[in-house]
Short mmCIF file of C-alpha atoms and ligand atoms in Angstrom, two decimals:
data_model
loop_
_atom_site.label_atom_id
_atom_site.label_comp_id
_atom_site.label_asym_id
_atom_site.label_seq_id
_atom_site.Cartn_x
_atom_site.Cartn_y
_atom_site.Cartn_z
CA UNK M 15 -28.44 41.88 2.26
CA UNK M 16 -26.76 40.08 5.17
CA UNK M 17 -23.27 40.64 3.83
CA UNK M 18 -23.97 44.33 3.26
CA UNK M 19 -25.46 44.69 6.76
CA UNK M 20 -22.41 43.00 8.34
CA UNK M 21 -19.95 45.07 6.29
CA UNK M 22 -21.77 48.32 7.05
CA UNK M 23 -21.65 47.52 10.78
CA UNK M 24 -17.96 46.80 10.58
CA UNK M 25 -17.15 50.04 8.76
CA UNK M 26 -18.93 51.90 11.57
CA UNK M 27 -17.21 49.91 14.33
CA UNK M 28 -13.81 50.72 12.88
CA UNK M 29 -14.69 54.38 12.28
CA UNK M 30 -15.73 54.74 15.93
CA UNK M 31 -12.52 53.22 17.20
CA UNK M 32 -9.83 54.18 14.67
CA UNK M 33 -10.29 57.86 15.54
CA UNK M 34 -8.94 57.39 19.10
CA UNK M 35 -5.47 56.38 20.31
CA UNK M 36 -4.81 53.21 22.27
CA UNK M 37 -4.92 54.99 25.58
CA UNK M 38 -8.37 56.46 24.92
CA UNK M 39 -9.63 53.11 23.62
CA UNK M 40 -8.53 51.37 26.86
CA UNK M 41 -9.84 54.14 29.14
CA UNK M 42 -13.19 54.03 30.83
CA UNK M 43 -14.87 57.31 29.93
CA UNK M 44 -17.81 56.69 32.33
CA UNK M 45 -18.55 53.98 34.84
CA UNK M 46 -21.77 53.41 32.92
CA UNK M 47 -19.81 52.32 29.88
CA UNK M 48 -17.26 49.70 28.86
CA UNK M 49 -13.80 50.70 27.59
CA UNK M 50 -14.22 50.88 23.79
CA UNK M 51 -11.63 48.17 23.41
CA UNK M 52 -13.95 45.83 25.35
CA UNK M 53 -16.82 46.46 22.93
CA UNK M 54 -14.46 45.91 20.04
CA UNK M 55 -13.37 42.39 20.96
CA UNK M 56 -16.81 41.54 22.37
CA UNK M 57 -18.28 42.16 18.91
CA UNK M 58 -15.75 39.70 17.45
CA UNK M 59 -16.32 37.15 20.23
CA UNK M 60 -20.12 37.13 19.74
CA UNK M 61 -19.59 36.76 15.99
CA UNK M 62 -17.26 33.83 16.61
CA UNK M 63 -19.77 32.16 18.94
CA UNK M 64 -22.83 32.59 16.70
CA UNK M 65 -21.59 32.67 13.12
CA UNK M 66 -18.38 30.62 13.19
CA UNK M 67 -19.30 28.03 15.84
CA UNK M 68 -23.11 27.82 15.98
CA UNK M 69 -24.05 28.53 12.33
CA UNK M 70 -20.83 27.30 10.71
CA UNK M 71 -20.25 24.31 12.97
CA UNK M 72 -16.56 25.12 13.11
CA UNK M 73 -14.09 24.80 15.93
CA UNK M 74 -13.47 27.72 18.27
CA UNK M 75 -10.76 30.22 17.31
CA UNK M 76 -10.22 31.77 20.73
CA UNK M 77 -12.35 29.94 23.36
CA UNK M 78 -10.17 31.54 26.05
CA UNK M 79 -11.79 34.89 25.23
CA UNK M 80 -15.37 33.74 25.95
CA UNK M 81 -15.39 34.47 29.70
CA UNK M 82 -13.60 37.85 29.31
CA UNK M 83 -16.16 39.16 26.87
CA UNK M 84 -19.30 37.63 28.37
CA UNK M 85 -21.44 40.63 29.28
CA UNK M 86 -23.21 38.70 32.01
CA UNK M 87 -20.01 37.69 33.83
CA UNK M 88 -18.57 41.19 34.10
CA UNK M 89 -20.61 44.35 34.75
CA UNK M 90 -19.41 47.39 32.77
CA UNK M 91 -17.78 49.02 35.79
CA UNK M 92 -15.43 46.02 36.22
CA UNK M 93 -14.37 45.64 32.60
CA UNK M 94 -11.35 48.01 32.63
CA UNK M 95 -9.62 45.75 35.18
CA UNK M 96 -9.88 42.68 32.92
CA UNK M 97 -6.86 41.47 30.90
CA UNK M 98 -8.43 42.72 27.67
CA UNK M 99 -6.93 42.39 24.20
CA UNK M 100 -5.11 45.65 23.30
CA UNK M 101 -6.56 47.50 20.29
CA UNK M 102 -4.38 46.01 17.53
CA UNK M 103 -4.74 42.35 18.58
CA UNK M 104 -8.49 43.05 19.02
CA UNK M 105 -8.68 44.39 15.45
CA UNK M 106 -6.78 41.34 14.10
CA UNK M 107 -9.13 39.03 16.02
CA UNK M 108 -12.17 40.83 14.60
CA UNK M 109 -10.79 40.47 11.06
CA UNK M 110 -9.97 36.75 11.50
CA UNK M 111 -13.47 36.03 12.79
CA UNK M 112 -15.08 38.03 10.01
CA UNK M 113 -13.15 36.18 7.30
CA UNK M 114 -14.55 32.86 8.57
CA UNK M 115 -18.02 34.25 9.19
CA UNK M 116 -18.27 35.42 5.57
CA UNK M 117 -17.32 31.95 4.36
CA UNK M 118 -20.13 30.51 6.52
CA UNK M 119 -22.47 33.15 5.08
CA UNK M 120 -21.51 32.24 1.49
CA UNK M 121 -22.41 28.63 2.16
CA UNK M 122 -25.64 29.39 4.08
CA UNK M 123 -28.90 28.29 2.46
CA UNK M 124 -31.11 31.29 3.43
CA UNK M 125 -34.09 29.01 3.17
CA UNK M 126 -37.16 30.51 4.93
CA UNK M 127 -38.28 26.95 5.74
CA UNK M 128 -34.92 25.84 7.14
CA UNK M 129 -35.31 23.30 9.93
CA UNK M 130 -32.73 25.28 11.90
CA UNK M 131 -34.45 28.51 13.02
CA UNK M 132 -31.04 30.17 13.43
CA UNK M 133 -30.47 29.80 9.69
CA UNK M 134 -34.01 30.44 8.40
CA UNK M 135 -33.96 33.63 6.31
CA UNK M 136 -30.40 34.17 7.50
CA UNK M 137 -31.70 35.18 10.93
CA UNK M 138 -28.41 34.60 12.79
CA UNK M 139 -26.53 36.90 10.34
CA UNK M 140 -29.18 39.60 10.85
CA UNK M 141 -28.94 39.09 14.60
CA UNK M 142 -25.20 39.61 14.56
CA UNK M 143 -25.44 42.70 12.30
CA UNK M 144 -27.98 44.13 14.78
CA UNK M 145 -25.75 43.16 17.71
CA UNK M 146 -22.74 44.95 16.22
CA UNK M 147 -24.83 48.03 15.36
CA UNK M 148 -26.25 48.14 18.90
CA UNK M 149 -22.72 48.12 20.28
CA UNK M 150 -21.82 50.84 17.79
CA UNK M 151 -24.69 52.88 19.22
CA UNK M 152 -23.35 52.24 22.72
CA UNK M 153 -19.86 53.27 21.57
CA UNK M 154 -21.37 56.44 20.14
CA UNK M 155 -22.84 57.11 23.59
CA UNK M 156 -19.34 56.59 25.03
CA UNK M 157 -18.05 59.17 22.56
CA UNK M 158 -20.70 61.58 23.83
CA UNK M 159 -19.64 60.97 27.46
CA UNK M 160 -15.93 61.27 26.64
CA UNK M 161 -14.15 64.50 27.57
CA UNK M 162 -11.68 66.02 25.17
CA UNK M 163 -11.57 67.55 21.71
CA UNK M 164 -14.10 66.44 19.10
CA UNK M 165 -13.08 63.47 16.93
CA UNK M 166 -16.40 62.78 15.16
CA UNK M 167 -17.92 65.07 12.56
CA UNK M 168 -21.05 64.93 10.45
CA UNK M 169 -23.19 67.43 8.52
CA UNK M 170 -26.09 69.02 10.38
CA UNK M 171 -29.58 67.81 9.47
CA UNK M 172 -31.57 70.04 7.10
CA UNK M 173 -33.79 72.70 8.72
CA UNK M 174 -37.43 71.83 9.46
CA UNK M 175 -39.83 72.01 6.49
CA UNK M 176 -42.01 75.08 6.04
CA UNK M 177 -45.12 73.38 7.44
CA UNK M 178 -43.47 72.33 10.71
CA UNK M 179 -44.64 75.46 12.51
CA UNK M 180 -48.28 74.89 11.49
CA UNK M 181 -48.63 71.23 12.45
CA UNK M 182 -51.43 70.40 14.89
CA UNK M 183 -49.73 69.89 18.29
CA UNK M 184 -51.50 66.56 18.78
CA UNK M 185 -53.01 63.86 16.59
CA UNK M 186 -56.12 61.79 17.32
CA UNK M 187 -55.59 58.05 17.19
CA UNK M 188 -59.05 56.50 16.93
CA UNK M 189 -60.23 53.65 19.16
CA UNK M 190 -60.07 50.08 17.96
CA UNK M 191 -57.94 46.99 17.63
CA UNK M 192 -54.61 46.71 15.85
CA UNK M 193 -51.95 44.08 15.32
CA UNK M 194 -48.93 44.58 17.65
CA UNK M 195 -45.63 42.72 17.22
CA UNK M 196 -44.69 40.53 14.22
CA UNK M 197 -44.65 36.96 12.92
CA UNK M 198 -43.19 37.64 9.53
CA UNK M 199 -40.35 40.18 9.91
CA UNK M 200 -37.43 37.78 9.27
CA UNK M 201 -34.83 39.49 11.43
CA UNK M 202 -37.16 40.54 14.25
CA UNK M 203 -35.85 39.56 17.68
CA UNK M 204 -37.66 37.28 20.07
CA UNK M 205 -39.17 40.16 22.13
CA UNK M 206 -40.93 41.58 19.03
CA UNK M 207 -42.85 38.31 18.52
CA UNK M 208 -45.54 37.11 18.12
CA UNK M 209 -48.08 39.34 16.40
CA UNK M 210 -51.16 39.74 18.60
CA UNK M 211 -54.29 41.80 18.67
CA UNK M 212 -54.50 44.77 21.06
CA UNK M 213 -57.64 46.86 21.44
CA UNK M 214 -57.14 50.44 22.58
CA UNK M 215 -59.42 53.40 23.37
CA UNK M 216 -58.91 56.52 21.28
CA UNK M 217 -56.15 58.87 22.50
CA UNK M 218 -54.26 62.02 21.56
CA UNK M 219 -50.56 61.80 20.77
CA UNK M 220 -48.07 64.62 20.22
CA UNK M 221 -47.55 65.06 16.47
CA UNK M 222 -43.80 65.58 17.01
CA UNK M 223 -41.36 64.78 19.88
CA UNK M 224 -41.12 67.26 22.79
CA UNK M 225 -38.73 70.03 21.77
CA UNK M 226 -35.95 71.77 23.72
CA UNK M 227 -38.08 74.90 23.61
CA UNK M 228 -40.98 73.13 25.36
CA UNK M 229 -38.62 71.47 27.81
CA UNK M 230 -37.00 74.78 28.70
CA UNK M 231 -40.44 76.11 29.54
CA UNK M 232 -40.81 73.25 32.03
CA UNK M 233 -37.44 74.15 33.62
CA UNK M 234 -38.28 77.88 33.65
CA UNK M 235 -41.62 77.13 35.28
CA UNK M 236 -39.88 75.43 38.19
CA UNK M 237 -40.51 71.91 36.95
CA UNK M 238 -37.43 70.58 38.74
CA UNK M 239 -38.40 72.29 42.02
CA UNK M 240 -42.01 71.02 42.28
CA UNK M 241 -42.40 67.55 43.78
CA UNK M 242 -46.03 67.42 42.64
CA UNK M 243 -44.98 66.82 39.02
CA UNK M 244 -42.81 63.88 39.97
CA UNK M 245 -43.54 60.29 40.95
CA UNK M 246 -42.28 59.37 44.42
CA UNK M 247 -39.36 57.41 43.02
CA UNK M 248 -38.73 60.10 40.40
CA UNK M 249 -38.54 62.90 43.00
CA UNK M 250 -36.22 60.84 45.22
CA UNK M 251 -33.93 60.30 42.24
CA UNK M 252 -34.12 63.95 41.19
CA UNK M 253 -32.96 65.06 44.64
CA UNK M 254 -30.33 62.36 45.11
CA UNK M 255 -28.83 62.78 41.66
CA UNK M 256 -29.17 66.58 41.72
CA UNK M 257 -30.98 66.72 38.38
CA UNK M 258 -31.81 70.21 37.14
CA UNK M 259 -31.66 69.94 33.33
CA UNK M 260 -30.97 67.30 30.64
CA UNK M 261 -27.57 65.61 30.75
CA UNK M 262 -24.83 67.62 29.01
CA UNK M 263 -26.67 70.94 29.48
CA UNK M 264 -25.35 73.96 31.42
CA UNK M 265 -26.57 77.50 31.73
CA UNK M 266 -24.85 80.04 29.48
CA UNK M 267 -22.74 82.48 31.47
CA UNK M 268 -24.24 85.29 29.41
CA UNK M 269 -27.79 83.95 29.13
CA UNK M 270 -29.03 86.93 27.14
CA UNK M 271 -26.51 86.18 24.41
CA UNK M 272 -27.85 82.65 23.88
CA UNK M 273 -31.43 82.11 22.78
CA UNK M 274 -33.05 80.09 25.52
CA UNK M 275 -30.03 80.61 27.80
CA UNK M 276 -28.66 77.01 27.71
CA UNK M 277 -25.55 75.44 26.28
CA UNK M 278 -24.87 71.77 25.69
CA UNK M 279 -21.85 69.65 24.99
CA UNK M 280 -22.32 67.45 21.93
CA UNK M 281 -19.51 65.10 20.92
CA UNK M 282 -16.84 67.46 22.24
CA UNK M 283 -18.36 70.71 20.94
CA UNK M 284 -20.15 73.21 23.23
CA UNK M 285 -23.02 74.99 21.46
CA UNK M 286 -26.31 76.72 22.26
CA UNK M 287 -29.15 74.24 22.79
CA UNK M 288 -31.20 74.48 19.54
CA UNK M 289 -34.75 75.25 20.54
CA UNK M 290 -36.51 73.43 17.72
CA UNK M 291 -34.68 70.08 18.20
CA UNK M 292 -36.25 67.20 20.11
CA UNK M 293 -35.04 67.16 23.72
CA UNK M 294 -32.36 64.51 24.28
CA UNK M 295 -30.68 62.87 27.27
CA UNK M 296 -33.57 63.01 29.73
CA UNK M 297 -34.34 60.02 31.95
CA UNK M 298 -37.76 58.39 32.19
CA UNK M 299 -38.46 60.20 35.48
CA UNK M 300 -37.83 63.58 33.84
CA UNK M 301 -40.03 62.68 30.87
CA UNK M 302 -42.80 61.55 33.22
CA UNK M 303 -42.54 64.78 35.29
CA UNK M 304 -42.63 66.93 32.18
CA UNK M 305 -45.74 65.11 30.92
CA UNK M 306 -47.56 65.67 34.25
CA UNK M 307 -46.56 69.33 34.27
CA UNK M 308 -48.01 69.61 30.75
CA UNK M 309 -51.27 68.01 31.96
CA UNK M 310 -50.47 64.91 29.95
CA UNK M 311 -48.83 61.52 30.32
CA UNK M 312 -46.33 59.31 28.47
CA UNK M 313 -47.90 56.98 25.86
CA UNK M 314 -48.01 53.28 26.54
CA UNK M 315 -45.88 51.11 24.36
CA UNK M 316 -48.99 49.77 22.63
CA UNK M 317 -50.21 53.30 21.93
CA UNK M 318 -46.84 54.17 20.44
CA UNK M 319 -46.86 51.12 18.18
CA UNK M 320 -50.40 51.66 17.06
CA UNK M 321 -49.63 55.27 16.11
CA UNK M 322 -46.53 54.09 14.25
CA UNK M 323 -47.89 51.07 12.38
CA UNK M 324 -51.67 50.91 12.20
CA UNK M 325 -53.15 51.90 8.83
CA UNK M 326 -56.79 52.83 9.44
CA UNK M 327 -57.61 52.51 5.71
CA UNK M 328 -56.62 48.83 5.48
CA UNK M 329 -56.63 47.76 9.13
CA UNK M 330 -53.18 46.24 8.79
CA UNK M 331 -49.94 47.10 10.60
CA UNK M 332 -47.08 48.46 8.51
CA UNK M 333 -43.39 47.78 9.00
CA UNK M 334 -42.81 51.52 9.45
CA UNK M 335 -45.04 54.59 9.78
CA UNK M 336 -44.65 55.40 6.04
CA UNK M 337 -45.27 51.87 4.82
CA UNK M 338 -43.22 48.72 4.27
CA UNK M 339 -40.25 50.17 2.35
CA UNK M 340 -36.86 50.36 4.07
CA UNK M 341 -35.87 53.69 5.60
CA UNK M 342 -34.17 56.33 3.44
CA UNK M 343 -32.62 59.68 4.51
CA UNK M 344 -35.80 61.41 3.39
CA UNK M 345 -38.00 59.22 5.60
CA UNK M 346 -36.06 59.17 8.82
CA UNK M 347 -32.89 60.36 10.56
CA UNK M 348 -31.09 57.08 11.21
CA UNK M 349 -27.65 55.58 10.67
CA UNK M 350 -25.42 58.22 12.27
CA UNK M 351 -25.57 60.34 9.11
CA UNK M 352 -25.91 63.22 11.54
CA UNK M 353 -24.68 63.59 15.10
CA UNK M 354 -27.96 65.10 16.33
CA UNK M 355 -31.70 64.76 15.81
CA UNK M 356 -33.52 66.60 13.00
CA UNK M 357 -35.66 69.62 14.05
CA UNK M 358 -39.18 68.82 15.22
CA UNK M 359 -41.57 68.55 12.26
CA UNK M 360 -38.95 67.10 9.93
CA UNK M 361 -39.38 64.14 7.57
CA UNK M 362 -42.96 64.72 6.41
CA UNK M 363 -42.53 61.81 3.92
CA UNK M 364 -41.93 59.54 6.91
CA UNK M 365 -45.16 60.47 8.71
CA UNK M 366 -47.69 57.82 9.80
CA UNK M 367 -51.02 57.49 7.98
CA UNK M 368 -52.58 59.79 10.55
CA UNK M 369 -49.79 62.37 10.22
CA UNK M 370 -47.59 61.69 13.28
CA UNK M 371 -43.99 62.60 12.48
CA UNK M 372 -40.55 61.31 13.51
CA UNK M 373 -41.76 58.15 15.20
CA UNK M 374 -38.78 56.42 13.62
CA UNK M 375 -35.33 57.96 14.02
CA UNK M 376 -34.11 61.17 15.71
CA UNK M 377 -34.57 60.19 19.40
CA UNK M 378 -35.58 57.06 21.24
CA UNK M 379 -38.95 57.71 22.87
CA UNK M 380 -39.64 56.69 26.44
CA UNK M 381 -43.01 54.96 26.92
CA UNK M 382 -44.88 54.50 30.18
CA UNK M 383 -44.60 50.69 29.84
CA UNK M 384 -42.44 48.22 31.71
CA UNK M 385 -40.51 45.76 29.49
CA UNK M 386 -42.80 42.70 29.32
CA UNK M 387 -43.14 39.73 26.98
CA UNK M 388 -45.76 39.80 24.27
CA UNK M 389 -48.46 37.14 24.85
CA UNK M 390 -47.11 33.86 23.46
CA UNK M 391 -43.44 34.95 23.79
CA UNK M 392 -40.78 32.24 23.30
CA UNK M 393 -37.15 32.96 24.15
CA UNK M 394 -34.89 32.67 21.11
CA UNK M 395 -32.07 31.97 20.63
CA UNK M 396 -31.24 32.26 24.33
CA UNK M 397 -32.87 33.54 27.49
CA UNK M 398 -30.36 36.30 28.05
CA UNK M 399 -31.41 38.02 24.84
CA UNK M 400 -34.62 39.45 26.34
CA UNK M 401 -36.26 37.22 28.89
CA UNK M 402 -33.96 37.99 31.82
CA UNK M 403 -34.76 41.69 31.46
CA UNK M 404 -38.58 41.37 31.59
CA UNK M 405 -40.13 42.98 34.65
CA UNK M 406 -40.72 46.32 36.35
CA UNK M 407 -37.06 47.38 36.48
CA UNK M 408 -36.90 48.46 32.82
CA UNK M 409 -38.98 50.91 30.83
CA UNK M 410 -39.50 50.47 27.07
CA UNK M 411 -38.20 52.99 24.49
CA UNK M 412 -39.35 52.88 20.89
CA UNK M 413 -38.52 54.23 17.47
CA UNK M 414 -34.72 54.49 17.31
CA UNK M 415 -32.48 57.55 17.22
CA UNK M 416 -30.10 59.28 14.82
CA UNK M 417 -27.33 56.92 15.98
CA UNK M 418 -29.35 53.73 15.25
CA UNK M 419 -28.72 51.83 12.06
CA UNK M 420 -31.79 50.84 9.99
CA UNK M 421 -30.97 47.16 10.51
CA UNK M 422 -31.71 47.60 14.24
CA UNK M 423 -34.83 49.74 13.85
CA UNK M 424 -38.39 49.06 12.73
CA UNK M 425 -41.97 49.61 13.86
CA UNK M 426 -41.82 46.58 16.14
CA UNK M 427 -38.30 47.08 17.53
CA UNK M 428 -38.15 47.39 21.34
CA UNK M 429 -35.39 48.93 23.42
CA UNK M 430 -35.37 49.01 27.23
CA UNK M 431 -33.40 50.67 30.00
CA UNK M 432 -33.53 51.75 33.62
CA UNK M 433 -35.73 54.79 34.31
CA UNK M 434 -32.69 56.73 35.61
CA UNK M 435 -30.62 56.40 32.42
CA UNK M 436 -29.85 59.50 30.36
CA UNK M 437 -26.66 58.76 28.45
CA UNK M 438 -28.64 56.90 25.80
CA UNK M 439 -30.10 58.94 22.91
CA UNK M 440 -33.49 59.27 24.55
CA UNK M 441 -36.29 61.84 24.32
CA UNK M 442 -40.06 61.42 24.36
CA UNK M 443 -43.46 62.62 23.27
CA UNK M 444 -46.62 62.85 25.36
CA UNK M 445 -50.22 61.64 25.11
CA UNK M 446 -53.56 62.18 26.77
CA UNK M 447 -56.87 60.34 27.10
CA UNK M 448 -59.82 61.63 25.15
CA UNK M 449 -62.17 64.05 26.91
CA UNK M 450 -65.58 62.41 27.48
CA UNK M 451 -67.17 64.25 24.52
CA UNK M 452 -64.28 63.13 22.27
CA UNK M 453 -64.82 59.39 22.77
CA UNK M 454 -65.85 57.91 19.48
FE1 FE2 W 7 -23.29 42.42 23.30
#
């Protein structure tokens, strides 16, 4: 499993970089992002540090590269000015590290009771596969920001199933305790641990993510012009950044010729915004304003996880909404098989026990919650993995998106970002408290 996860990540890394010439790989396509050639060698450097040196106990191959590719020493905006490895030497470095890492893997015990927690259940190999896939997702976001002709292609997702139009708009999640987080998911990261009991009142949750159609109604209703729908910080940001629609959208010059009147740029292709797709590339402030306009609110992170994992019949928490089995294309839109989310109402087989759809895959979902440690949190294997990010600066996103690999996505997986960020593959769904007569 570990070898397959590492090899799948590497195929994707190379596919995302082999399609561009050296100049494009070295360019910075947005100040928010690293040059792709930085990500490339950074992936190899982390693999050298954790698999070759820490797990394998071997000497360093290129210790001189450590400071260059240390994400904490150089903010993304500064990375183009660094003396980075050019693409071909970076590829050779990646291959040399991988060859040694696979030898370490072949000799690794994979003993769940290993005294070394890095090696127990092959954790460190899973950690590095997730790390590479998370950079691949970031590189995919760089592709989306990049200007120029399309270089990535993928088939469109299948249309929504026949029952999508008849789904109840919201689903009742009954009051009661559930188990949040995990103790037994072998490759779960430190911030997903430990499992702990959380008791929640009943609440209503959108059955599917908020669609482009619904979001266009918010725009058409003056949502971006009305401060009353926005938090104070959100309105200040809306004005200062000039927000008026999701990132990558523009109005069609002949609005009557385009259903909904909006176009978007998606990986180098301009196309009408599909009305039945989940809205994508909105920041937390926009999601929050939409929810208020709709008379609702964003769900808390605990509410999201309860809806995604709690099985009312057994009282236990599942790995995924559909159960404990690994994701398949039928269950969820993950793994960059498509370059866009599936239409709202898709993947009925992947629904939660209560019938909520698309909690996993399609779009990352903003929650109302700040990124905070679970009670009993212990940093592992180093503080910079999660702990330094805890606090009110970051909001939690859950569920993964079409560009997230299954190895880096599960019912407990937590993502976090600044509330102004929109270049990530983020959307949302809304919730509301029960009316007094609905409390049960
Ligand atoms: Fe990294």
